[in-house]
PDB file of C-alpha atoms in Angstrom:
ATOM      1  CA  MET A 213      11.667   7.292 -57.673  1.00  0.00           C
ATOM      2  CA  GLN A 214      11.925   3.536 -58.081  1.00  0.00           C
ATOM      3  CA  ILE A 215       9.609   0.956 -56.531  1.00  0.00           C
ATOM      4  CA  VAL A 216      10.794  -2.641 -56.409  1.00  0.00           C
ATOM      5  CA  ARG A 217       7.801  -4.937 -56.204  1.00  0.00           C
ATOM      6  CA  THR A 218       8.072  -7.923 -53.885  1.00  0.00           C
ATOM      7  CA  GLN A 219       7.135 -10.341 -56.676  1.00  0.00           C
ATOM      8  CA  ASP A 220      10.245  -9.178 -58.594  1.00  0.00           C
ATOM      9  CA  VAL A 221      12.700 -10.029 -55.792  1.00  0.00           C
ATOM     10  CA  ARG A 222      14.303 -13.466 -55.973  1.00  0.00           C
ATOM     11  CA  SER A 223      15.934 -15.386 -53.133  1.00  0.00           C
ATOM     12  CA  LYS A 224      19.341 -16.851 -53.870  1.00  0.00           C
ATOM     13  CA  LEU A 225      21.664 -19.116 -51.978  1.00  0.00           C
ATOM     14  CA  ALA A 226      24.654 -17.217 -50.619  1.00  0.00           C
ATOM     15  CA  ASP A 227      28.131 -17.976 -51.942  1.00  0.00           C
ATOM     16  CA  ALA A 228      29.616 -20.930 -50.016  1.00  0.00           C
ATOM     17  CA  ALA A 229      33.017 -19.229 -50.085  1.00  0.00           C
ATOM     18  CA  TYR A 230      31.710 -16.762 -47.492  1.00  0.00           C
ATOM     19  CA  PHE A 231      29.213 -18.854 -45.519  1.00  0.00           C
ATOM     20  CA  THR A 232      28.923 -22.167 -43.680  1.00  0.00           C
ATOM     21  CA  GLY A 233      25.571 -23.908 -44.110  1.00  0.00           C
ATOM     22  CA  ARG A 234      22.592 -22.759 -46.133  1.00  0.00           C
ATOM     23  CA  VAL A 235      22.041 -19.014 -46.203  1.00  0.00           C
ATOM     24  CA  TRP A 236      19.472 -17.231 -48.351  1.00  0.00           C
ATOM     25  CA  GLN A 237      19.829 -13.624 -49.513  1.00  0.00           C
ATOM     26  CA  GLU A 238      17.287 -11.196 -50.937  1.00  0.00           C
ATOM     27  CA  PRO A 239      18.314  -7.700 -52.046  1.00  0.00           C
ATOM     28  CA  VAL A 240      16.430  -4.820 -50.453  1.00  0.00           C
ATOM     29  CA  VAL A 241      18.301  -1.782 -51.786  1.00  0.00           C
ATOM     30  CA  GLU A 242      21.424  -1.103 -53.797  1.00  0.00           C
ATOM     31  CA  ALA A 243      21.187   2.616 -54.324  1.00  0.00           C
ATOM     32  CA  PRO A 244      22.910   4.047 -57.419  1.00  0.00           C
ATOM     33  CA  GLU A 245      25.856   6.411 -56.966  1.00  0.00           C
ATOM     34  CA  PRO A 246      26.403   8.867 -55.457  1.00  0.00           C
ATOM     35  CA  ALA A 247      24.382   7.035 -52.778  1.00  0.00           C
ATOM     36  CA  CYS A 248      26.243   4.120 -51.230  1.00  0.00           C
ATOM     37  CA  VAL A 249      23.704   2.291 -49.042  1.00  0.00           C
ATOM     38  CA  ARG A 250      23.236  -1.459 -49.483  1.00  0.00           C
ATOM     39  CA  ALA A 251      20.743  -3.671 -47.660  1.00  0.00           C
ATOM     40  CA  LEU A 252      19.983  -7.389 -47.828  1.00  0.00           C
ATOM     41  CA  ARG A 253      17.503  -9.623 -46.072  1.00  0.00           C
ATOM     42  CA  VAL A 254      19.555 -12.647 -45.018  1.00  0.00           C
ATOM     43  CA  THR A 255      18.038 -15.885 -43.708  1.00  0.00           C
ATOM     44  CA  PHE A 256      20.285 -18.428 -41.995  1.00  0.00           C
ATOM     45  CA  GLU A 257      19.156 -22.025 -41.583  1.00  0.00           C
ATOM     46  CA  PRO A 258      20.025 -23.585 -38.180  1.00  0.00           C
ATOM     47  CA  GLY A 259      23.797 -23.717 -37.692  1.00  0.00           C
ATOM     48  CA  ALA A 260      24.541 -21.520 -40.723  1.00  0.00           C
ATOM     49  CA  ARG A 261      26.845 -18.526 -40.371  1.00  0.00           C
ATOM     50  CA  THR A 262      29.033 -16.057 -42.211  1.00  0.00           C
ATOM     51  CA  ALA A 263      32.794 -16.321 -42.503  1.00  0.00           C
ATOM     52  CA  TRP A 264      34.855 -13.819 -40.530  1.00  0.00           C
ATOM     53  CA  HIS A 265      34.622 -10.445 -42.237  1.00  0.00           C
ATOM     54  CA  THR A 266      34.851  -6.673 -41.843  1.00  0.00           C
ATOM     55  CA  HIS A 267      33.043  -3.693 -43.323  1.00  0.00           C
ATOM     56  CA  LEU A 268      34.963  -0.589 -44.360  1.00  0.00           C
ATOM     57  CA  LEU A 269      32.234   1.747 -43.110  1.00  0.00           C
ATOM     58  CA  GLY A 270      30.606  -0.472 -40.500  1.00  0.00           C
ATOM     59  CA  GLN A 271      27.415  -2.526 -40.608  1.00  0.00           C
ATOM     60  CA  THR A 272      23.998  -2.494 -38.979  1.00  0.00           C
ATOM     61  CA  LEU A 273      22.072  -5.726 -38.429  1.00  0.00           C
ATOM     62  CA  HIS A 274      18.400  -5.679 -37.510  1.00  0.00           C
ATOM     63  CA  VAL A 275      17.023  -9.087 -36.554  1.00  0.00           C
ATOM     64  CA  LEU A 276      13.652  -9.688 -38.208  1.00  0.00           C
ATOM     65  CA  SER A 277      12.901 -13.181 -36.882  1.00  0.00           C
ATOM     66  CA  GLY A 278      14.418 -16.118 -35.047  1.00  0.00           C
ATOM     67  CA  VAL A 279      17.471 -16.349 -32.817  1.00  0.00           C
ATOM     68  CA  GLY A 280      21.030 -15.721 -33.919  1.00  0.00           C
ATOM     69  CA  LEU A 281      24.593 -15.316 -32.768  1.00  0.00           C
ATOM     70  CA  ILE A 282      27.240 -12.683 -33.422  1.00  0.00           C
ATOM     71  CA  GLY A 283      30.903 -13.146 -32.543  1.00  0.00           C
ATOM     72  CA  THR A 284      34.030 -11.005 -32.434  1.00  0.00           C
ATOM     73  CA  ARG A 285      37.741 -11.844 -32.477  1.00  0.00           C
ATOM     74  CA  ASP A 286      38.078 -11.411 -28.719  1.00  0.00           C
ATOM     75  CA  GLY A 287      35.962 -14.572 -28.351  1.00  0.00           C
ATOM     76  CA  THR A 288      32.754 -12.831 -27.354  1.00  0.00           C
ATOM     77  CA  VAL A 289      29.606 -14.472 -28.775  1.00  0.00           C
ATOM     78  CA  GLU A 290      26.274 -12.761 -28.131  1.00  0.00           C
ATOM     79  CA  GLU A 291      22.775 -14.075 -28.745  1.00  0.00           C
ATOM     80  CA  ILE A 292      20.565 -11.790 -30.851  1.00  0.00           C
ATOM     81  CA  ARG A 293      16.778 -12.038 -31.197  1.00  0.00           C
ATOM     82  CA  ALA A 294      13.961 -10.605 -33.278  1.00  0.00           C
ATOM     83  CA  GLY A 295      13.771  -6.855 -32.728  1.00  0.00           C
ATOM     84  CA  ASP A 296      17.445  -6.481 -31.735  1.00  0.00           C
ATOM     85  CA  THR A 297      19.676  -4.073 -33.673  1.00  0.00           C
ATOM     86  CA  VAL A 298      23.465  -4.426 -33.729  1.00  0.00           C
ATOM     87  CA  TRP A 299      25.991  -1.811 -34.894  1.00  0.00           C
ATOM     88  CA  ILE A 300      29.382  -3.221 -35.924  1.00  0.00           C
ATOM     89  CA  PRO A 301      32.048  -0.487 -36.207  1.00  0.00           C
ATOM     90  CA  PRO A 302      34.228  -0.116 -39.308  1.00  0.00           C
ATOM     91  CA  ASN A 303      36.891  -2.804 -39.734  1.00  0.00           C
ATOM     92  CA  GLU A 304      35.808  -4.897 -36.717  1.00  0.00           C
ATOM     93  CA  GLU A 305      36.335  -8.590 -37.507  1.00  0.00           C
ATOM     94  CA  HIS A 306      33.103 -10.426 -36.778  1.00  0.00           C
ATOM     95  CA  TRP A 307      30.691 -13.150 -37.876  1.00  0.00           C
ATOM     96  CA  HIS A 308      26.955 -13.718 -37.494  1.00  0.00           C
ATOM     97  CA  GLY A 309      24.458 -16.489 -38.089  1.00  0.00           C
ATOM     98  CA  ALA A 310      21.756 -18.708 -36.666  1.00  0.00           C
ATOM     99  CA  THR A 311      21.890 -20.738 -33.473  1.00  0.00           C
ATOM    100  CA  PRO A 312      22.375 -24.510 -33.860  1.00  0.00           C
ATOM    101  CA  ASP A 313      18.654 -25.213 -33.527  1.00  0.00           C
ATOM    102  CA  ARG A 314      16.877 -22.056 -34.761  1.00  0.00           C
ATOM    103  CA  MET A 315      16.707 -20.095 -38.000  1.00  0.00           C
ATOM    104  CA  MET A 316      17.478 -16.380 -37.990  1.00  0.00           C
ATOM    105  CA  CYS A 317      16.646 -13.653 -40.488  1.00  0.00           C
ATOM    106  CA  HIS A 318      18.194 -10.193 -40.345  1.00  0.00           C
ATOM    107  CA  MET A 319      18.390  -7.076 -42.421  1.00  0.00           C
ATOM    108  CA  ALA A 320      22.055  -6.305 -43.136  1.00  0.00           C
ATOM    109  CA  ILE A 321      22.692  -2.638 -43.904  1.00  0.00           C
ATOM    110  CA  GLN A 322      26.077  -1.329 -44.951  1.00  0.00           C
ATOM    111  CA  GLU A 323      27.656   1.263 -47.227  1.00  0.00           C
ATOM    112  CA  ALA A 324      29.818   0.628 -50.261  1.00  0.00           C
ATOM    113  CA  GLN A 325      33.164   2.331 -50.737  1.00  0.00           C
ATOM    114  CA  ASP A 326      34.691   2.063 -54.196  1.00  0.00           C
ATOM    115  CA  GLY A 327      32.177  -0.707 -54.901  1.00  0.00           C
ATOM    116  CA  ARG A 328      33.201  -2.794 -51.857  1.00  0.00           C
ATOM    117  CA  VAL A 329      30.983  -3.501 -48.844  1.00  0.00           C
ATOM    118  CA  ALA A 330      32.937  -6.270 -47.076  1.00  0.00           C
ATOM    119  CA  ASP A 331      36.356  -7.838 -46.832  1.00  0.00           C
ATOM    120  CA  TRP A 332      35.985 -11.587 -46.361  1.00  0.00           C
ATOM    121  CA  LEU A 333      38.383 -13.612 -44.227  1.00  0.00           C
ATOM    122  CA  GLU A 334      38.522 -17.291 -43.227  1.00  0.00           C
ATOM    123  CA  GLN A 335      35.557 -19.486 -42.311  1.00  0.00           C
ATOM    124  CA  VAL A 336      34.456 -19.489 -38.659  1.00  0.00           C
ATOM    125  CA  SER A 337      35.673 -22.654 -36.964  1.00  0.00           C
ATOM    126  CA  ASP A 338      33.282 -24.942 -35.124  1.00  0.00           C
ATOM    127  CA  ALA A 339      35.208 -24.069 -31.938  1.00  0.00           C
ATOM    128  CA  ASP A 340      34.629 -20.326 -32.415  1.00  0.00           C
ATOM    129  CA  TYR A 341      30.956 -20.917 -33.289  1.00  0.00           C
ATOM    130  CA  SER A 342      30.343 -23.165 -30.288  1.00  0.00           C
ATOM    131  CA  ARG A 343      31.589 -20.556 -27.781  1.00  0.00           C
ATOM    132  CA  SER A 344      27.977 -19.480 -27.451  1.00  0.00           C
TER     133      SER A 344
END
């Protein structure tokens, strides 16, 4: 068994290559092989969002606080709120982030396959983001 104490977890700014705006990440679990589960607590400042991306084995988002948005390639943008859980199927191109005027924090849970959890695509345009 391994216990990770909260005082040992450090917040870090997410890589700007994959995000627009300021996004903070904190690891929750990165289980050693043969397990493949990965989880992060991700906090988006107002207007911040991911780039378009997919997950080989799908992704679950559980909103912990605030109000966010999630969009898909068909142009659908849905509002998500604290307590909501979203399942994104494998290989579905999507993005997620905060609304323009509210922060949002979610738990992102996904599985790794051959060490990969996501395939990153282009940044989300302001036009795609503003479809909300």
